[in-house]
Short mmCIF file of C-alpha atoms in Angstrom, two decimals:
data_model
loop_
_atom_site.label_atom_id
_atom_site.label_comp_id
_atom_site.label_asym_id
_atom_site.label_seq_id
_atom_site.Cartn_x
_atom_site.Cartn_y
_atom_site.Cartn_z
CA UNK H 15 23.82 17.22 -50.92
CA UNK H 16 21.80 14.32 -49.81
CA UNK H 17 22.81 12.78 -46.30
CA UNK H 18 24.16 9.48 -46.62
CA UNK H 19 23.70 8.06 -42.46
CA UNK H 20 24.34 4.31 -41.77
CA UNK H 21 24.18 1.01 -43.50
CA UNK H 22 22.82 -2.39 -42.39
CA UNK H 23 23.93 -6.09 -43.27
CA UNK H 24 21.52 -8.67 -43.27
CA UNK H 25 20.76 -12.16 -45.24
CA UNK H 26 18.21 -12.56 -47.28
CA UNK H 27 16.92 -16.28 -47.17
CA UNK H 28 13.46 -17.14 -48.41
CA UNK H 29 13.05 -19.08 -45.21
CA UNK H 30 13.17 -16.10 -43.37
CA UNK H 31 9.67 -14.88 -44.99
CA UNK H 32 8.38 -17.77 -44.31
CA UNK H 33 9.20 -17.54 -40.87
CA UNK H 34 8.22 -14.69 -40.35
CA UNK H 35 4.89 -15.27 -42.15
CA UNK H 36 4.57 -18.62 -39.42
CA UNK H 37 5.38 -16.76 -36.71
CA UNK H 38 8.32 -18.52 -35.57
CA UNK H 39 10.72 -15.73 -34.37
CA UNK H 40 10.45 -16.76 -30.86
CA UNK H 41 10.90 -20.60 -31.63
CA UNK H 42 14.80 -21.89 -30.36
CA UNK H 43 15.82 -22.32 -33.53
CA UNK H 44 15.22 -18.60 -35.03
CA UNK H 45 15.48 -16.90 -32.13
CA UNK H 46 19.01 -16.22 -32.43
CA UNK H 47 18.95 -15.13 -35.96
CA UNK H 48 15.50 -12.80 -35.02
CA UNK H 49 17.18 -11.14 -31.84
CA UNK H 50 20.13 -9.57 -33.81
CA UNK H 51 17.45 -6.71 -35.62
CA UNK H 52 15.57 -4.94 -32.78
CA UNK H 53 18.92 -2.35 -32.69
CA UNK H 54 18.48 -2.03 -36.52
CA UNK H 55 15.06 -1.23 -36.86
CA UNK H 56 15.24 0.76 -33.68
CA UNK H 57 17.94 2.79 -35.61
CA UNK H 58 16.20 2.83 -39.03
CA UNK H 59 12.96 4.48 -36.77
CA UNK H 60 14.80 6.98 -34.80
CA UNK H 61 16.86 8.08 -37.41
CA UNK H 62 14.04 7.73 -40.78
CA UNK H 63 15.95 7.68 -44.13
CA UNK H 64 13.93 9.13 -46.75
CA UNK H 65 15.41 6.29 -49.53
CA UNK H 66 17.18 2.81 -48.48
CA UNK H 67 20.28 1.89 -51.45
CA UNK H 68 19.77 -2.25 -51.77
CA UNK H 69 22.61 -4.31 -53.13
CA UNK H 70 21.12 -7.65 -53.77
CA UNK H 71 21.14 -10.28 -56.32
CA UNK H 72 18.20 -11.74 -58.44
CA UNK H 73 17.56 -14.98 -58.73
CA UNK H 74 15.77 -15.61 -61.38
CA UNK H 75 12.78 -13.25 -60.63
CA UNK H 76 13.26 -10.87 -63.04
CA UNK H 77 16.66 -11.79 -65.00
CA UNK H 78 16.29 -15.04 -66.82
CA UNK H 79 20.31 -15.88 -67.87
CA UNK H 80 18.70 -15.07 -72.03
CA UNK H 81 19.97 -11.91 -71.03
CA UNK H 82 22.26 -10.60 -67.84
CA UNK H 83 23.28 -7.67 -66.22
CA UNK H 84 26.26 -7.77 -64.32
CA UNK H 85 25.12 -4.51 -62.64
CA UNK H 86 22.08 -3.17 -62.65
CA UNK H 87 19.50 -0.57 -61.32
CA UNK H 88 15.95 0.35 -60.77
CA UNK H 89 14.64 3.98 -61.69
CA UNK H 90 11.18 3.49 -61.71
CA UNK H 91 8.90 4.95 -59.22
CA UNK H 92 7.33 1.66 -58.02
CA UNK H 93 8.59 -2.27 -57.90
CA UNK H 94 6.04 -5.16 -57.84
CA UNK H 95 7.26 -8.50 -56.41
CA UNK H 96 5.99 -11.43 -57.67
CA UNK H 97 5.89 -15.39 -57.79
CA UNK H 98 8.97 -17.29 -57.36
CA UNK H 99 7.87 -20.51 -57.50
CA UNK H 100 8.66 -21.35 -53.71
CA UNK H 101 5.39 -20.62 -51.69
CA UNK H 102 6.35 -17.14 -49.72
CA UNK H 103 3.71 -15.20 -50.45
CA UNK H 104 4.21 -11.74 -52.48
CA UNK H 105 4.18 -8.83 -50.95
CA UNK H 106 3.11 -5.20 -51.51
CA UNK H 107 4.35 -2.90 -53.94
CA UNK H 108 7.87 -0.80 -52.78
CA UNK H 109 8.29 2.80 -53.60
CA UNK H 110 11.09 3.87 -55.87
CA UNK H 111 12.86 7.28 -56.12
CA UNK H 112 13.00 7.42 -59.62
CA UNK H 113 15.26 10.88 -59.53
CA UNK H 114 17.91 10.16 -57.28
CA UNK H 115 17.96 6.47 -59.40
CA UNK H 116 18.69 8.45 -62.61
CA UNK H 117 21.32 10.85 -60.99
CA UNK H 118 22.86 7.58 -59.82
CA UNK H 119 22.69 5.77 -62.65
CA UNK H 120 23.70 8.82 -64.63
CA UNK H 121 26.52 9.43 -62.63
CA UNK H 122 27.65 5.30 -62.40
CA UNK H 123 27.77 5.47 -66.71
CA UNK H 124 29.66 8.25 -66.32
CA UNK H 125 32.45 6.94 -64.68
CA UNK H 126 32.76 3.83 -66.80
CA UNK H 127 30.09 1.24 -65.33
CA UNK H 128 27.68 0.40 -67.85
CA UNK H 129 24.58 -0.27 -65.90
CA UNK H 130 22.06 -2.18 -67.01
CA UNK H 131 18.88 0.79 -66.42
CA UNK H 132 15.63 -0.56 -65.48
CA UNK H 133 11.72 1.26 -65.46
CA UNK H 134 10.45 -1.81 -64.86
CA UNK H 135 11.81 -4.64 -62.58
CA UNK H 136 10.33 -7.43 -60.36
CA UNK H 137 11.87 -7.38 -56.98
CA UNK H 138 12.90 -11.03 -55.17
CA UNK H 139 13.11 -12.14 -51.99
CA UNK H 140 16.76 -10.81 -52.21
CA UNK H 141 15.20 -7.35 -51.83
CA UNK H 142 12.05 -7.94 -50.18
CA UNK H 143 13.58 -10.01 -47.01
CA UNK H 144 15.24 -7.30 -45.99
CA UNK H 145 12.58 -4.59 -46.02
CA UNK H 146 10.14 -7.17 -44.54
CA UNK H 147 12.65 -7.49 -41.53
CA UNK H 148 13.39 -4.28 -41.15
CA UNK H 149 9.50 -3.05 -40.84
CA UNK H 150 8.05 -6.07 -39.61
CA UNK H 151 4.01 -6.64 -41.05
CA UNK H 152 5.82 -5.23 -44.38
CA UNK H 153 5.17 -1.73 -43.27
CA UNK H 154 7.87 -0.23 -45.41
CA UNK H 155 5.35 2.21 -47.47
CA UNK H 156 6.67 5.00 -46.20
CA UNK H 157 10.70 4.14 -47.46
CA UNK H 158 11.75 4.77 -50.93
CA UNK H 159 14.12 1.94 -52.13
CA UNK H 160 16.36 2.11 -54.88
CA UNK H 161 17.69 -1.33 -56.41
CA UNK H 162 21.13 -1.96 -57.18
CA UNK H 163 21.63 -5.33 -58.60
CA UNK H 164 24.99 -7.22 -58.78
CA UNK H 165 24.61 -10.85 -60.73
CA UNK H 166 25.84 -13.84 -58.28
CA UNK H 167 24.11 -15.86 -60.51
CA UNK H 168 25.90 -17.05 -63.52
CA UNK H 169 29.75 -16.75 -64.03
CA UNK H 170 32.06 -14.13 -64.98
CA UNK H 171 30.47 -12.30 -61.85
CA UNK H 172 32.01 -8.91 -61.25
CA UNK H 173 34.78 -9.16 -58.23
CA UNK H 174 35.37 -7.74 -55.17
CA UNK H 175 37.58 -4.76 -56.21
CA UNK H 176 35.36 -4.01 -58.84
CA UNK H 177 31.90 -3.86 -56.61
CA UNK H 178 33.88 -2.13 -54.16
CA UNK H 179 34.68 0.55 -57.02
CA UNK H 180 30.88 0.65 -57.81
CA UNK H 181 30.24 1.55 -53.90
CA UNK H 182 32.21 4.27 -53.89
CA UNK H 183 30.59 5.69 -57.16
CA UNK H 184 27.25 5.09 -55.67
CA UNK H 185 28.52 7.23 -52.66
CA UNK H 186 30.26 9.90 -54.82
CA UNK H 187 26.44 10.30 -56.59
CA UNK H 188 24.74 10.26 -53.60
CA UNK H 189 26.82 13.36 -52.18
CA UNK H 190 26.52 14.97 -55.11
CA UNK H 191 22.84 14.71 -55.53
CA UNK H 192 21.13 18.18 -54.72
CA UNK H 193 18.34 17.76 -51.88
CA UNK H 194 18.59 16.98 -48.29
CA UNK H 195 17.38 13.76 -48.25
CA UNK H 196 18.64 10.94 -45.85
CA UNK H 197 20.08 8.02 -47.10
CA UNK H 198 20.74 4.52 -45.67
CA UNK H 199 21.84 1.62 -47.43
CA UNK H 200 21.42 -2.18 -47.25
CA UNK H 201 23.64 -4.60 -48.38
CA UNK H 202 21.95 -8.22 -48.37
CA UNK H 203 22.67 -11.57 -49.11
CA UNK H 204 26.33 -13.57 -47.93
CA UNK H 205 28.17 -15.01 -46.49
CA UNK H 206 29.48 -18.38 -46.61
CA UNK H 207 26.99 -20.77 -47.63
CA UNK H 208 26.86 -23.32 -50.48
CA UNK H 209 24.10 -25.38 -52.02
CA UNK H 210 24.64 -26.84 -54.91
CA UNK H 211 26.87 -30.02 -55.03
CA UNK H 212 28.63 -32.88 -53.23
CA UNK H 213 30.06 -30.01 -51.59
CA UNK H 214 26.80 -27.90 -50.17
CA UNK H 215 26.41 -27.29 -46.59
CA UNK H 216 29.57 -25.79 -46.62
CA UNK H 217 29.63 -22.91 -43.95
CA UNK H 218 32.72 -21.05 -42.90
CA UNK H 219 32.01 -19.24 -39.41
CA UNK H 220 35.86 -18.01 -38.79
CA UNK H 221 36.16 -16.02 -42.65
CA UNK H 222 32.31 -14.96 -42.05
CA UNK H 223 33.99 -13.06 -38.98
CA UNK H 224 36.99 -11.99 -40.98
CA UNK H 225 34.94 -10.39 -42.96
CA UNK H 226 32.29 -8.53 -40.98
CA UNK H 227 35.64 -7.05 -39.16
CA UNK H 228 37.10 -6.39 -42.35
CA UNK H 229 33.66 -4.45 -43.64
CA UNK H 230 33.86 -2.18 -40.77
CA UNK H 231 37.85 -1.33 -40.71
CA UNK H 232 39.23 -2.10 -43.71
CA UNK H 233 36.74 -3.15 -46.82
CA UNK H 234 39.87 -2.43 -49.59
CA UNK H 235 41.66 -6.05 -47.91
CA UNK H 236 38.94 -7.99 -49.06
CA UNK H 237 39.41 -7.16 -52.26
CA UNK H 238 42.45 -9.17 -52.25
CA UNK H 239 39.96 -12.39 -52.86
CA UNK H 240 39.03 -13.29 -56.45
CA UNK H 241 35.41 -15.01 -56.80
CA UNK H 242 36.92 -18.39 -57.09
CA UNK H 243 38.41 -17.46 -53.56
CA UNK H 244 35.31 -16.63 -51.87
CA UNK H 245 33.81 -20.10 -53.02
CA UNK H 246 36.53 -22.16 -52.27
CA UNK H 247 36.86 -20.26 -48.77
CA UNK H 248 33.11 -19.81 -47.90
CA UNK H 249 31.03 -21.67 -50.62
CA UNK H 250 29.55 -21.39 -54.09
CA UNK H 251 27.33 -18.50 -53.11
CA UNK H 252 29.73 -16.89 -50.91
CA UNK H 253 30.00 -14.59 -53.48
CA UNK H 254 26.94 -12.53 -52.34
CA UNK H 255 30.12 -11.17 -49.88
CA UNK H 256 30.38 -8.81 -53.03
CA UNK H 257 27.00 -6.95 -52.39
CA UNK H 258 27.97 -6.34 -49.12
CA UNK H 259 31.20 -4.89 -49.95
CA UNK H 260 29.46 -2.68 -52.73
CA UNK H 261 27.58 -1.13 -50.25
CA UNK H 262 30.10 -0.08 -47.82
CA UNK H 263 32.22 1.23 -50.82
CA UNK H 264 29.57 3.51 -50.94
CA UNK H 265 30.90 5.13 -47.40
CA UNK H 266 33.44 7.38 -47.87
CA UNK H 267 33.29 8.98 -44.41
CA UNK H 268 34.28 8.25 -40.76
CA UNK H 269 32.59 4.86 -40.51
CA UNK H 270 31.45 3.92 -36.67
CA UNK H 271 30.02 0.21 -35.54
CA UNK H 272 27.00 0.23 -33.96
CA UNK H 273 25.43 -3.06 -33.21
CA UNK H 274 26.46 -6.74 -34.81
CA UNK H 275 25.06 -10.27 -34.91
CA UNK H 276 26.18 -13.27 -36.16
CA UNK H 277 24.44 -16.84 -36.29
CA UNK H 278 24.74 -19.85 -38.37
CA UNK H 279 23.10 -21.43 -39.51
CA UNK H 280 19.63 -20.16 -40.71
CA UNK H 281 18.65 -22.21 -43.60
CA UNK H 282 22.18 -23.39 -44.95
CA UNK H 283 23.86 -19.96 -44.75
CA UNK H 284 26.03 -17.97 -41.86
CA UNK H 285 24.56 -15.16 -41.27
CA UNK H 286 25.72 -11.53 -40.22
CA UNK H 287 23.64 -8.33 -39.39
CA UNK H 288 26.10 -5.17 -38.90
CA UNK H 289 24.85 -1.76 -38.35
CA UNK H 290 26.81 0.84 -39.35
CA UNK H 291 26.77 4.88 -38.77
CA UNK H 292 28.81 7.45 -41.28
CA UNK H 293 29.32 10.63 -41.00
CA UNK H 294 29.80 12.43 -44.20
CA UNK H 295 33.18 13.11 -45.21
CA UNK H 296 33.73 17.28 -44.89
CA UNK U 28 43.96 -13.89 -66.57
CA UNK U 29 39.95 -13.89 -65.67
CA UNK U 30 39.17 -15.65 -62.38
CA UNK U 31 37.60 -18.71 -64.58
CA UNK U 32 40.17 -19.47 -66.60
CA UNK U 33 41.86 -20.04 -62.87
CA UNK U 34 42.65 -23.72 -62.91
CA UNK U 35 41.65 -24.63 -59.27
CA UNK U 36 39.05 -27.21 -58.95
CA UNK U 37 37.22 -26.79 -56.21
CA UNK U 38 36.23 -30.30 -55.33
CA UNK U 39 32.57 -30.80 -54.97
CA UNK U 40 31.48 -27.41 -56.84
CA UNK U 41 30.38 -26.92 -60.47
CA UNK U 42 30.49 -23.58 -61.70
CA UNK U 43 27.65 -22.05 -63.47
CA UNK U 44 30.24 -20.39 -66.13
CA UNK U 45 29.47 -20.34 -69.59
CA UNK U 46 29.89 -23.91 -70.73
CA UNK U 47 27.43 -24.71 -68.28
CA UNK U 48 24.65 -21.93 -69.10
CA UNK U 49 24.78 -22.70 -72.81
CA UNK U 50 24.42 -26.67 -72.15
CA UNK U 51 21.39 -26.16 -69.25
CA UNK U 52 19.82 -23.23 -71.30
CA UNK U 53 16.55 -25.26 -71.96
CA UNK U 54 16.91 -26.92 -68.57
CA UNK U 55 17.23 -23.60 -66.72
CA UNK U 56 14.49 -22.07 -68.98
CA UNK U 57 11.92 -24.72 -68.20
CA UNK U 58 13.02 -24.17 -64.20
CA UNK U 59 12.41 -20.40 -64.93
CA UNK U 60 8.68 -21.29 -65.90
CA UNK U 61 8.11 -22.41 -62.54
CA UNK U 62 8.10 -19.18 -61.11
CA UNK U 63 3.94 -19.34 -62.74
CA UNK U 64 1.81 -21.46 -61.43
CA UNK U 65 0.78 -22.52 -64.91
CA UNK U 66 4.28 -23.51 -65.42
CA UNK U 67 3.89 -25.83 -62.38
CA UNK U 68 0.31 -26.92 -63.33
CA UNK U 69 1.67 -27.94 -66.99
CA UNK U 70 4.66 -29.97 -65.47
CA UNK U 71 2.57 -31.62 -62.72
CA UNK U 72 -0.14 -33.00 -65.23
CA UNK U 73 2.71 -34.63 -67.29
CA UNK U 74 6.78 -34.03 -66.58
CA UNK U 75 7.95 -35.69 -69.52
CA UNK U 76 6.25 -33.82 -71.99
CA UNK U 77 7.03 -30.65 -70.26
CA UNK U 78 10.55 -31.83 -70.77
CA UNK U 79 10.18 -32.33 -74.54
CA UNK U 80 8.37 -28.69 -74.79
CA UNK U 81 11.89 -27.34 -73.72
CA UNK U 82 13.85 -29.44 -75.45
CA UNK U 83 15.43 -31.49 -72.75
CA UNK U 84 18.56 -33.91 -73.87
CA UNK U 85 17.55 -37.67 -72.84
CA UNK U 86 19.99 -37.07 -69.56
CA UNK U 87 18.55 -34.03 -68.21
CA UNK U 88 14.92 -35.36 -68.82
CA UNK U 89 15.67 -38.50 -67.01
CA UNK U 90 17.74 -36.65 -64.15
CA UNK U 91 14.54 -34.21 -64.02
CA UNK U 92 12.56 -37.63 -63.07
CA UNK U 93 14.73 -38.65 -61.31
CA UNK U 94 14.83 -35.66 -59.35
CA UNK U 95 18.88 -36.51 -59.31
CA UNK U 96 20.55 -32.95 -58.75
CA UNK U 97 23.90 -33.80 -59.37
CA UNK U 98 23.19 -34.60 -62.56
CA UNK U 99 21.19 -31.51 -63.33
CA UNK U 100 23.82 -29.48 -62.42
CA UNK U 101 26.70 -31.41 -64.53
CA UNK U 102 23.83 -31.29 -67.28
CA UNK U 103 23.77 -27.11 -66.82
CA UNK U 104 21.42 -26.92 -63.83
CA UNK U 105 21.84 -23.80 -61.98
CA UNK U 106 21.16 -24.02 -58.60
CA UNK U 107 18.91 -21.10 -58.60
CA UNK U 108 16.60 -22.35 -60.99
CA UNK U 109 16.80 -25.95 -59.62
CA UNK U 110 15.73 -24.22 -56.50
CA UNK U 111 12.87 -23.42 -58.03
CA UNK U 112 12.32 -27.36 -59.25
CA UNK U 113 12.68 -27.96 -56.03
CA UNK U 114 10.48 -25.71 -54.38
CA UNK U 115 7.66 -27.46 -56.83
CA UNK U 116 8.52 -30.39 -55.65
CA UNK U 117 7.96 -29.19 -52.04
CA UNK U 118 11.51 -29.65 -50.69
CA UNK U 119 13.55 -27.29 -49.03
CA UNK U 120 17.31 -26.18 -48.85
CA UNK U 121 18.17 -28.96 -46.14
CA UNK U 122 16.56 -31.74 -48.39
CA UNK U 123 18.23 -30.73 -51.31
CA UNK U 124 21.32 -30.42 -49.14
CA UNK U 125 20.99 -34.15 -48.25
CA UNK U 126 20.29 -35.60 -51.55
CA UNK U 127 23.65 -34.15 -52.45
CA UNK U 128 25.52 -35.09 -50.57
CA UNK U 129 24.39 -38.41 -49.47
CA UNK U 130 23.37 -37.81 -46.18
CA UNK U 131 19.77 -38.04 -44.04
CA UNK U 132 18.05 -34.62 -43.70
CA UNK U 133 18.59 -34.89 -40.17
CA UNK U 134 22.80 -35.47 -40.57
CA UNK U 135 22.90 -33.07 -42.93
CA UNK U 136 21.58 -30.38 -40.67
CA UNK U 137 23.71 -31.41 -38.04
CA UNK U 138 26.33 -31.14 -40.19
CA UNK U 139 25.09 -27.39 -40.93
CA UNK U 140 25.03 -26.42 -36.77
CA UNK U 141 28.43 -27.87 -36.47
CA UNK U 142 29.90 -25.60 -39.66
CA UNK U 143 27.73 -22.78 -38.06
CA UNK U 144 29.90 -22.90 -34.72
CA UNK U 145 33.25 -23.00 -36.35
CA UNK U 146 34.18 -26.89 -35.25
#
């Protein structure tokens, strides 16, 4: 049975690389954001999970909208990033863990989501970000990441309930999957932002709360929202919520709170960083 | 009922639901390009002809001039590929942000801190 240990929340803003890349995490205006991850990566080095599950959204790196997954997931054994047409510079290759992927994926068909199953996939800034913040100078060789991809790109979009459903299968594989391995996972991207329309700029610092309360103590109330909810509450792209709640589906035991930021904005968006422990249920 | 066929407008916002990825499809696929830097070599040396090579109606090729988002995204833009438009054009989240909605780059981030601290 692998060990699933903790999960972590973070945004994933292309601004962030470049800040990073500038050197501007002591500057007043990033300082903020930067100060909430020191606990986290702290964590992630005491504590060394072998593989790192990342919810996160494409956009437009890999999935053009001639063809697109709702859900999707990476079992190769390496992930290149590339270009996105924004000037962050790429960054080195990540590991995969192709066999855990498959049981995953294996085990996700199985109980009715039809995954979209991927050898090769370019990796965005919505999974690079995090790993880049997480092991500052990109020194994440040593953790094996396996993609899970939820579209947030094009509508219908899968909801709440059902990405919360898709958590808890992920969990349910992982506890099943025969090794001791540790497992953390990372759910990136939210929460309130918008920006695209008359409407963009839209930030929503009160429901961005809500929620990181609700994603510690009770994650099934927030499936109560539909998408159309979560964008007329907390923007267009507020519906990156839905990665985060996918990934603490994927905790099925006692859940504890260890460390939380929240500042907004950075680039247009609110943004959240939990840290959460689990303890495998017995 | 599916969430889109929910009748709430949500002032402001244009969904990028299936009406609106059939109608941008060339616009969104030319956007797409730009993640090469031959893509945004080829548009630099001459837009307008990029346009035509993607089959661009007369609207979005003029908005794409124009650099006029709104229209883009009633014409099918998605903002994620207009991003990318953007990014070629060398302006960032905040300057999009304030062509949109009609407001200085500077007001428009204010507007931003004052969402981020609930007020």
């Amino acid at each position: 049975m692998a060990n699933l240990i903790g999960a972590v929340t973070t945004s994933h803003i292309p601004a962030i690389a470049n800040a990073m890349a500038n050197k501007l995490e002591e500057t007043p205006y990033w300082k903020p954001f930067f100060d909430g991850y020191p606990p986290v990566r702290k964590w992630l080095n005491e504590n060394k999970p072998d593989v790192i599950v990342l919810f996160y959204n494409d956009h437009g790196l890999e999935f053009f909208i001639d063809k697109k997954p709702t859900f999707s997931i990476g079992v190769a054994d390496q992930y290149q990033n590339a270009d996105e047409g924004w000037g962050i510079a790429t960054i080195p290759p990540v590991t995969g863990e192709s066999e855990l992927s498959w049981h995953i994926a294996n085990s996700l068909v199985h109980d009715g989501f039809d995954m979209t199953i991927c050898q090769e996939m370019k990796v965005d800034h919505g999974l690079t970000v995090p790993l880049s913040l997480m092991w500052p100078g990109n020194d994440y060789g040593h953790v094996k990441v396996i993609p899970v991809c939820i579209n947030c790109e094009q509508h219908p979009m899968p909801q709440p309930w059902r990405c919360l459903e898709l958590g808890k299968s992920i969990g349910k594989a992982i506890e099943s999957f025969d090794s001791d391995m540790t497992v953390a996972l990372f759910g990136t991207g939210g929460l309130s932002h918008q920006l695209d329309g008359e409407r963009a700029g839209i930030i929503n610092r009160e429901f961005d709360l809500e929620c990181m309360d609700k994603l510690v103590t009770d994650p099934e109330d927030l499936t109560k929202y539909s998408n159309l909810d979560l964008i007329e509450i907390g923007g267009a792209q507020a519906v990156e919520l839905n990665m985060w709640i996918a990934m603490r589906g994927a905790l099925r035991g006692k859940v504890t709170e260890l460390h939380r930021n929240y500042h907004a904005p950075i680039s247009n968006t609110g943004s959240g960083v939990l840290l959460l422990e689990h303890e495998m249920p017995s | 009922m599916s969430y889109i066929e929910d009748q709430r407008e949500v002032e402001g916002t244009v969904l990028f639901d299936h009406r609106m990825a059939k109608k941008g499809y060339g616009l969104n696929k030319m956007c797409f390009s730009f993640n090469d830097q031959v893509g945004r070599d080829e548009f630099s040396k001459d837009e307008a002809g990029y346009c035509d090579k993607f089959g661009l109606t007369e609207i979005q090729k003029k908005a794409v001039l124009d650099k006029d988002i709104l229209t883009l995204l009633k014409e099918g833009g998605s903002i994620y590929y207009l991003a990318k438009f953007a990014g070629l054009l060398k302006l960032n989240m905040q300057d999009i942000g304030a062509l949109q909605t009609g407001m200085s780059v500077e007001e428009f981030k204010a507007m931003l801190v004052k969402n981020g601290q609930g007020k």
